XYZ file of C-alpha atoms in Angstrom:
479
model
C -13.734 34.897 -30.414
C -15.294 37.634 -32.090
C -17.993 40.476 -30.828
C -20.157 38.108 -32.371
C -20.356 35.377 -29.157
C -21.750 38.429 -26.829
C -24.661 38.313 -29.375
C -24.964 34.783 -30.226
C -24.934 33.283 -26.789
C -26.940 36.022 -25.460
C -29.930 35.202 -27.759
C -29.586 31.699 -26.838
C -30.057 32.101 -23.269
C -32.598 34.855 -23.717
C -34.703 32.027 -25.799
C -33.355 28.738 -24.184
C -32.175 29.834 -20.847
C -29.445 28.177 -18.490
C -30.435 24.994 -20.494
C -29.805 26.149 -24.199
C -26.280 28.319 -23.228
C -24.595 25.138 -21.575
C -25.724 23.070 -24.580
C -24.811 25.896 -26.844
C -21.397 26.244 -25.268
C -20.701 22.811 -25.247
C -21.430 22.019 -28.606
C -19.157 24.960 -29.512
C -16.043 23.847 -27.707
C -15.901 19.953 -27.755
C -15.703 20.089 -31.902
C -12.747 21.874 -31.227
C -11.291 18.420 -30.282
C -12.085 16.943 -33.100
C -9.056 19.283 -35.010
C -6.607 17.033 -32.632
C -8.247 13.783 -33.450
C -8.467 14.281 -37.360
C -5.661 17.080 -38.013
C -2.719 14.230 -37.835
C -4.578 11.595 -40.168
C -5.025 14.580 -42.505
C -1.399 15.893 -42.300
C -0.234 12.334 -42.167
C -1.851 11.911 -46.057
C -0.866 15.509 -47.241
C 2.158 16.297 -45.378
C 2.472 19.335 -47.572
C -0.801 20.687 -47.025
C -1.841 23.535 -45.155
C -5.952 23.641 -45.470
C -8.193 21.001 -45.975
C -8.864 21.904 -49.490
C -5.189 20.616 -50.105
C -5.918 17.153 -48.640
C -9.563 17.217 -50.268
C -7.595 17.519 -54.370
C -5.029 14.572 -53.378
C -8.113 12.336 -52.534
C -11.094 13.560 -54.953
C -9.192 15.570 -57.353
C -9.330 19.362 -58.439
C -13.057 19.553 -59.087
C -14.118 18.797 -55.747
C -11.204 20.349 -53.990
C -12.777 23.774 -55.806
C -16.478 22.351 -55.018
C -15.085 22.394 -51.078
C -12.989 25.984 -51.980
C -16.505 27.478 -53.170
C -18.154 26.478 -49.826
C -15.398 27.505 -47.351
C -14.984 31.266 -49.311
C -19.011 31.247 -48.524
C -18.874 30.796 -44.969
C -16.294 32.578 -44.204
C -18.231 35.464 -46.576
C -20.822 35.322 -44.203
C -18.547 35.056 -40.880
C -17.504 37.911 -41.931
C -20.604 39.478 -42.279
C -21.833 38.318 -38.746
C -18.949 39.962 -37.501
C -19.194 43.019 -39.040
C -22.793 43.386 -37.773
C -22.157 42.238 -34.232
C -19.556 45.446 -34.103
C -22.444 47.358 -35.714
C -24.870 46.597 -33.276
C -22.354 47.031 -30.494
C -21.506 50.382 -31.499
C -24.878 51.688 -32.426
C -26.381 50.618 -29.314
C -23.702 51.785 -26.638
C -23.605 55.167 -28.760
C -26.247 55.642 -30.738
C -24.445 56.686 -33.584
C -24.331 55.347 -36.760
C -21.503 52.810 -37.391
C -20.823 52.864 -40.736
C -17.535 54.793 -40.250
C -16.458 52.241 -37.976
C -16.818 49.452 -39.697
C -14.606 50.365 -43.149
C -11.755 51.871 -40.836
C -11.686 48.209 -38.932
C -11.925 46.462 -42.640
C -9.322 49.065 -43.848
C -6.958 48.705 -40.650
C -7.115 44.945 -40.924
C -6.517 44.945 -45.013
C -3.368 46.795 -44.343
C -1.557 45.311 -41.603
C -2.152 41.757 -43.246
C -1.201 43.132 -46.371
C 1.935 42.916 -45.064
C 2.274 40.846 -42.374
C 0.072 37.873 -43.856
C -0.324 34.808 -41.679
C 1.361 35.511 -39.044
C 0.541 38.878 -37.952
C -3.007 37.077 -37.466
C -0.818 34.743 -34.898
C 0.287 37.924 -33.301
C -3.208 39.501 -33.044
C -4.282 36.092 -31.479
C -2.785 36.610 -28.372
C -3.998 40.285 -27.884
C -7.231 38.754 -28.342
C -7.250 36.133 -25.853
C -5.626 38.949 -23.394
C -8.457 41.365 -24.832
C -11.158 38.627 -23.766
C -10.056 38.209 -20.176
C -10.250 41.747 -19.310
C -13.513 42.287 -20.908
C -14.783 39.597 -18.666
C -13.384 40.855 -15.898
C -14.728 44.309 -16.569
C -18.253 43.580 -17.161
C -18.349 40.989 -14.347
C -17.374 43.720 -12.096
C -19.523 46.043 -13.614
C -22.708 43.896 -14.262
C -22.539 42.976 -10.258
C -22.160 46.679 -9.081
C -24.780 48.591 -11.193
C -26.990 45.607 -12.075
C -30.219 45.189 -10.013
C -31.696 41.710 -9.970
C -35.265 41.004 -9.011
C -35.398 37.960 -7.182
C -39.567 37.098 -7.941
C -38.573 37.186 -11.924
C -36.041 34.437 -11.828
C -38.575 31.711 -10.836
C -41.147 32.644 -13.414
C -39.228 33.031 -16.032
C -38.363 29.435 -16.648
C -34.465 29.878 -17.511
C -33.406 27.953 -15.066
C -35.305 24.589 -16.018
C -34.964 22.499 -18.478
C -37.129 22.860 -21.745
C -37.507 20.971 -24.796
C -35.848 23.355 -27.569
C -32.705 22.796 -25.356
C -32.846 18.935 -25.897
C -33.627 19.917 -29.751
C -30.186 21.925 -29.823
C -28.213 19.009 -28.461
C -28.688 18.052 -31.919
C -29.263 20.594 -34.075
C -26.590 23.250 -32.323
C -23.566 20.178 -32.269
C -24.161 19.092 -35.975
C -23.921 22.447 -37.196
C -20.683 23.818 -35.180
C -18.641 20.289 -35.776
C -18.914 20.347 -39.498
C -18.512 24.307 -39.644
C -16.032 24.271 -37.657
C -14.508 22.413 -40.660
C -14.829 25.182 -43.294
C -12.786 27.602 -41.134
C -9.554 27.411 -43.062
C -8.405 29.626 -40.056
C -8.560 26.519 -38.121
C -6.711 24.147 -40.697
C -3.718 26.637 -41.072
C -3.312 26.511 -37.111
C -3.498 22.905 -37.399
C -1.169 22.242 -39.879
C 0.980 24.979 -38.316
C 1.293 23.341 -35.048
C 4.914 21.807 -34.255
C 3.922 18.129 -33.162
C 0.734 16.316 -32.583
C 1.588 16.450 -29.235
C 1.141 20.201 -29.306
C -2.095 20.383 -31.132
C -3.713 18.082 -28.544
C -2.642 20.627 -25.710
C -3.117 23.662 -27.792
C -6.844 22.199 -28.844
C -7.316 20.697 -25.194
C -7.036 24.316 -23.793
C -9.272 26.351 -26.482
C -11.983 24.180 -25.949
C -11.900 24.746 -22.062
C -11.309 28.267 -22.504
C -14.079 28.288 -25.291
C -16.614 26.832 -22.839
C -15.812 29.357 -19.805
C -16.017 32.020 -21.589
C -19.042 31.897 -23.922
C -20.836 30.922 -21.194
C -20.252 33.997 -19.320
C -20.948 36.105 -22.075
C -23.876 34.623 -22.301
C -25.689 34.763 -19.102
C -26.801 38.829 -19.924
C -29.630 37.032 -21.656
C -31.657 35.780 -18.762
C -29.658 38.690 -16.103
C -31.539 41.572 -18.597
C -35.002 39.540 -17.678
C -34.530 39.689 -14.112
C -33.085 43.435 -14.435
C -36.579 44.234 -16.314
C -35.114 45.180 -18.865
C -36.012 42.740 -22.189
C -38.794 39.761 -21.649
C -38.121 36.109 -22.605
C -37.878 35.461 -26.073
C -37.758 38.994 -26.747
C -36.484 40.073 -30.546
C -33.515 42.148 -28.789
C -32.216 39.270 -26.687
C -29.507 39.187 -29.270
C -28.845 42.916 -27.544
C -29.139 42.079 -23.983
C -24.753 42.184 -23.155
C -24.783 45.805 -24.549
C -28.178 46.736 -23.260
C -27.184 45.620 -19.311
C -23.711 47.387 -20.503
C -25.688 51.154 -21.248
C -26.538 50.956 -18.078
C -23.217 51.671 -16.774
C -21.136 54.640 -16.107
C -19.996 55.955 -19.709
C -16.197 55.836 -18.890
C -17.232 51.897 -18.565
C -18.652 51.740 -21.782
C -16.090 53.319 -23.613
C -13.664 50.903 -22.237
C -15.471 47.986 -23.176
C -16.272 49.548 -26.670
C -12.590 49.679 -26.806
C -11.897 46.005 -26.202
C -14.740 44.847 -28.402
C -13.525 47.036 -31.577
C -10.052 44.959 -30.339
C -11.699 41.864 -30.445
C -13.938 42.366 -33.549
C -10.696 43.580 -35.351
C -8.346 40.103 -34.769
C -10.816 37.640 -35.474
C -11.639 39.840 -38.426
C -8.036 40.097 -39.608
C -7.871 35.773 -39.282
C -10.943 35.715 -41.578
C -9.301 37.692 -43.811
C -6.100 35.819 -43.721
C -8.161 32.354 -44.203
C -9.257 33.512 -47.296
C -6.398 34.556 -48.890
C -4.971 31.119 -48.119
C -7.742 29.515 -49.756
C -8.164 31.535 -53.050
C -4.353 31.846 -53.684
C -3.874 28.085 -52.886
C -7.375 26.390 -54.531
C -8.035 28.307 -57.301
C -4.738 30.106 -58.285
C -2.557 27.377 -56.740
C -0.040 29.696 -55.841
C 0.632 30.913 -59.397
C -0.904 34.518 -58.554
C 1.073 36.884 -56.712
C -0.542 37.142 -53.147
C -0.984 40.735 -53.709
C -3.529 40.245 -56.305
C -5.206 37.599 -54.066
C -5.004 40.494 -51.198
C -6.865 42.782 -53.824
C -9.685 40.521 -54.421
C -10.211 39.979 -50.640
C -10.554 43.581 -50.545
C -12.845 44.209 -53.428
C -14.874 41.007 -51.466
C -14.674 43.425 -48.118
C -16.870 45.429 -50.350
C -20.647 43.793 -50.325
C -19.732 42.407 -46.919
C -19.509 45.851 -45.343
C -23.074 47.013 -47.218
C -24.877 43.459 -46.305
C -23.283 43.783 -42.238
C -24.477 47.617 -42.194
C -27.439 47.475 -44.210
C -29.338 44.267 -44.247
C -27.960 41.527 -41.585
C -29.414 42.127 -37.588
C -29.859 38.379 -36.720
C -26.237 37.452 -36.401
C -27.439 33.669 -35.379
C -29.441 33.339 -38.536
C -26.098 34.490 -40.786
C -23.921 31.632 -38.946
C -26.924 28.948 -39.013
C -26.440 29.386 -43.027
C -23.251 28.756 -42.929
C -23.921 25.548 -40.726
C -26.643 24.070 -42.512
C -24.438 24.144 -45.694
C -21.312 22.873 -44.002
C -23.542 19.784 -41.997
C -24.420 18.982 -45.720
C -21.398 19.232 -47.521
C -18.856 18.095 -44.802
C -19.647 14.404 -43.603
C -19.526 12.826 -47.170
C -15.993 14.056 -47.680
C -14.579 12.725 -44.204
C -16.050 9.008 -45.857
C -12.992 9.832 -47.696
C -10.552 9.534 -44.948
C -11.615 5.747 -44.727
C -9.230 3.439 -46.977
C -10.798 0.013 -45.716
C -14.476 1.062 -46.208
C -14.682 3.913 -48.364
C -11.648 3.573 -51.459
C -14.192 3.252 -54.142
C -15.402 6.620 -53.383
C -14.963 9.118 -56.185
C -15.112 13.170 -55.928
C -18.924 13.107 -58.176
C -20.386 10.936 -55.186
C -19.150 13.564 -52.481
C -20.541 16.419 -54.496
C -23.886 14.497 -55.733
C -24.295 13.705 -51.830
C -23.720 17.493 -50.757
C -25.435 19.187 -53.600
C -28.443 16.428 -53.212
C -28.788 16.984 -49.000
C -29.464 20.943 -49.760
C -32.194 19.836 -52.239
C -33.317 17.396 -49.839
C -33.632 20.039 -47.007
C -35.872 22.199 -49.659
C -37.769 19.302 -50.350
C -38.539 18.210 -46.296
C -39.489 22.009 -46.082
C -41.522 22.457 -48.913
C -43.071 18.719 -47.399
C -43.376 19.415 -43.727
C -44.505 23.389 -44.506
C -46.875 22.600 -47.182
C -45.119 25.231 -49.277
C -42.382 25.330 -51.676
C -41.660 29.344 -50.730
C -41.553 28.099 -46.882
C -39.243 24.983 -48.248
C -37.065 27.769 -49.789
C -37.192 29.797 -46.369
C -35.785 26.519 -44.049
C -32.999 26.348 -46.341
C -31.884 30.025 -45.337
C -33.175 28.956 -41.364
C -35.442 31.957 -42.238
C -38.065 30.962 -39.095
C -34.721 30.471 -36.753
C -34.564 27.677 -34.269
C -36.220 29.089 -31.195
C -39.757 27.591 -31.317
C -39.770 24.315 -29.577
C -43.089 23.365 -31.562
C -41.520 24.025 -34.594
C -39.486 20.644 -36.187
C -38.526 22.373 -39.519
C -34.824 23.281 -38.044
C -34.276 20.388 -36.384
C -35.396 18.172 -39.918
C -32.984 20.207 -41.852
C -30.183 19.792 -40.003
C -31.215 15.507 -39.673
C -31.776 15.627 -43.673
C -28.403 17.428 -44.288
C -26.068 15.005 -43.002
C -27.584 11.927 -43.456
C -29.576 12.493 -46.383
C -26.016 13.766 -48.082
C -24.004 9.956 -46.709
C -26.881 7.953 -48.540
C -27.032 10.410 -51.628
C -23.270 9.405 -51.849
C -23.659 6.182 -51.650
C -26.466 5.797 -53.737
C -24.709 7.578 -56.316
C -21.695 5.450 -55.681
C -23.565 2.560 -56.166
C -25.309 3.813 -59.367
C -21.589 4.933 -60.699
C -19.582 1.638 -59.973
C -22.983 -0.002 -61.519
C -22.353 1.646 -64.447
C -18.945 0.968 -64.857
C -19.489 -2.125 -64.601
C -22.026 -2.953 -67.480
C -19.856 -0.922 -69.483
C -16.799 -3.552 -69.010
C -18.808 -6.324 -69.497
C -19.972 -4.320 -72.768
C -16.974 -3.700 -73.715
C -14.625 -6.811 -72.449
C -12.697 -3.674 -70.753
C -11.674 -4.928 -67.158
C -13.796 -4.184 -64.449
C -11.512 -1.805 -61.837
C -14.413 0.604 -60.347
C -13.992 -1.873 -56.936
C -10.638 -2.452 -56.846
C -8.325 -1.587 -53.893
C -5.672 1.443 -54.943
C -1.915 0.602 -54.625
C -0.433 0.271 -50.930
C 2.477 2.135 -49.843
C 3.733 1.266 -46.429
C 6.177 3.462 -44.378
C 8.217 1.473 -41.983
C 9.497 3.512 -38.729
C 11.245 2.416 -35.726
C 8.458 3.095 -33.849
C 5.203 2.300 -35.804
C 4.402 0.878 -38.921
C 1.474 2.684 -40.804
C -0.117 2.263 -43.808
C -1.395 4.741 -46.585
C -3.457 4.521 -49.176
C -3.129 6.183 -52.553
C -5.446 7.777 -53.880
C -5.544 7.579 -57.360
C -7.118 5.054 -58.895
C -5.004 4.451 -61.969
C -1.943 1.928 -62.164
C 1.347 3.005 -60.263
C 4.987 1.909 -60.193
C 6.857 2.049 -57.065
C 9.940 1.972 -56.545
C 11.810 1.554 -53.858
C 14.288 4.274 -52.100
C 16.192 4.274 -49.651
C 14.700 6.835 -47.324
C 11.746 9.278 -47.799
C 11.273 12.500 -45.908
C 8.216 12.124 -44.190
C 6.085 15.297 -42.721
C 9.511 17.106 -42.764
C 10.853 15.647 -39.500
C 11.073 11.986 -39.904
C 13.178 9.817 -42.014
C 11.160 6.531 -43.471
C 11.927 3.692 -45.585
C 9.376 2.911 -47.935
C 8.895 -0.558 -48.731
């Protein structure tokens, strides 16, 4: 939890009210879940793995497994960013300096202590954060009920407490978009692959997403407090503001504390970002060949553009991480067909792509469509007009045509593929093999009996051995 959720949440509530944070919050801590649910099938068919990407080039191959790599260094490019800004805007608007300064020394304090310390110093700065989060909430609560005036005859009128229908719209549109995302955060894969038993990653996940929900609601609820206060309007373009503009209302030894903890906060999840990405050029494109350091020194000529886009051209800190979610709710759901060896083995890493590449041209193409304009179709695809305007069904298309417009791209192109293949054998006299099942390898255990698929699709030999070290803790035989 960066600075980023007291501007994310508070914009939602500003818009969306009571209605649009609990469906907000919801749909950002329930995907946690799904890390428990899938993280064992995925560590169960790359025991060696430590990202997704590594499961991803075991079941589609290197091309896609960089086609995924590409995607994940992008959103986490433009986490980043959002991050960066969210300190900005903290900063500038508790102080009214300009926070330029502020922002390198974080990127240049967080370049050198995981320098060093790699992975697990982000581990370490984990737990300050979660402390860091506590007291902040404690803080403000205190402070927001003892120098906070609410109006009573504004909370009626404004309409935050009711139910509305962009609320219903982001029961879609807001779950969609954090569930698949939520799977391009390599931060999230090394934690899962880190975690000693499954066991443990249920509790461990079980806990974040209660914690997740408690907190970003309350972090939220300064954007319909500041419209009773009198101090923004509903809907206004500063909503995003409303947490730090309740907080400059404060005694200044308050706000310096709570500048304090957010620079804190802003700093770790930085730091895991950071980390994430490291992982995932070393490992993906280098495949470990390149000293780390070298990977560390791209990371930090990277740190570069997202320090001048964060200070310079990024305010709407939703809009950065609705880019990231669009692309993720179209690149994500055709790869998980993947994890399916009874429906889905014919499945080949040029469908996946074709149906990810083909559901962003499909958004432009609903945009350009629905907006009458190819320049407005161009916009949706960037979420330039938002999703706050409950008349407006551009946002809510995209993020339909994304994932399901990228599962039937994939299968059409599946279908056109193994179609192929198979006039070609009968062509050729060459056997037709574009439908048959791969190999089986079983691994027999005292306690369960499961079976894996493998994942290439040419001819295999197996032989059989006595035992075979399974996800590093389990002895199986392998019949």
């Amino acid at each position: 939890m960066g600075v980023g959720i007291l501007t994310t949440y508070t914009q939602i509530a500003n818009i969306s009210g009571l209605h649009g944070l609990l469906v907000y919050t919801l749909c950002g801590s329930i995907p946690i879940l799904g890390f428990a649910v899938f993280g064992p099938i995925i560590r169960k068919r790359c025991p060696d793995g430590f990202i997704l990407t590594e499961w991803v080039r075991h079941r589609f191959g290197v091309v896609t497994a960089l086609y995924l790599s590409f995607f994940t260094c992008l959103t986490m490019f433009l986490f980043m960013v959002g991050e960066l800004s969210a300190i900005r805007g903290a900063i500038e608007t508790l102080t009214g300096l300009n926070a330029l300064g502020a922002v390198i020394v974080e990127c240049v304090v967080t370049t050198i202590y995981t320098f060093f310390g790699g992975f697990r110093v982000s581990f370490i700065t984990d737990n300050f954060q979660g402390a860091c989060v506590l007291i902040l909430i404690i803080i403000c609560a205190c402070g927001m009920g003892t120098y906070i005036e609410i109006d009573p005859s504004k909370v009626g009128p404004s309409g935050l407490l009711k139910a509305n229908k962009l609320g219903w719209q982001l029961v879609y549109i807001l779950f969609v978009a954090i569930v698949t995302n939520d799977c391009f955060m390599s931060g999230f894969w090394l934690r899962t692959f880190a975690s000693k038993t499954d066991k443990d990653l249920w509790i461990g996940c079980s806990i974040a997403a209660f914690v997740t929900f408690v907190i970003c609601t309350l972090v939220g609820t300064p954007g319909f407090l500041a419209v009773w206060s009198g101090d923004i309007t509903v809907g206004d373009e500063n909503g995003y503001n409303a947490f730090f503009i309740l907080l400059a209302k404060m005694p200044r030894w308050l706000v310096a504390f709570v500048l304090i903890f957010c620079i804190m906060l802003s700093t770790c999840t930085f730091d895991s970002l950071q980390s994430a990405m490291v992982s995932t050029i070393s490992n993906d494109v280098f495949r470990n060949k390149l000293h780390t350091n070298w990977t560390r020194g791209l990371v930090v000529l990277i740190c570069v553009p997202i320090v001048v886009l964060a200070v310079k051209v990024a305010d709407d800190i939703l809009q950065i991480y609705l880019i990231a979610d669009l692309v993720s709710a179209a690149i994500i759901p055709a790869v998980f067909l993947g994890l399916s060896n009874t429906y889905f083995w014919y499945l080949r890493g040029i469908d996946v792509m074709c149906g990810g590449l083909g559901a962003l041209l499909g958004v432009f193409i609903f945009g350009t469509v629905y907006y009458h304009s190819a320049r407005e179709g161009g916009k949706l695809l960037l979420i330039w007009n938002g999703i706050y305007s409950p008349e407006d069904w551009g946002a809510f298309g995209a993020f339909v045509i994304a994932p399901f417009g990228g599962l039937v791209i994939t299968m059409a192109v599946a279908g056109v593929r193994i179609l192929g293949l198979y006039l070609y054998s009968k062509i050729t006299g060459k056997p037709f093999t574009a439908l048959e099942k791969p190999t089986q390898v079983i691994y027999v255990d005292e306690q369960e009996r499961e079976t894996e698929s493998l994942t290439s699709s040419s001819n295999i030999n197996i032989t059989v051995d006595d035992t075979f070290d399974y996800n590093q803790d389990v002895d199986k035989k392998v019949v």
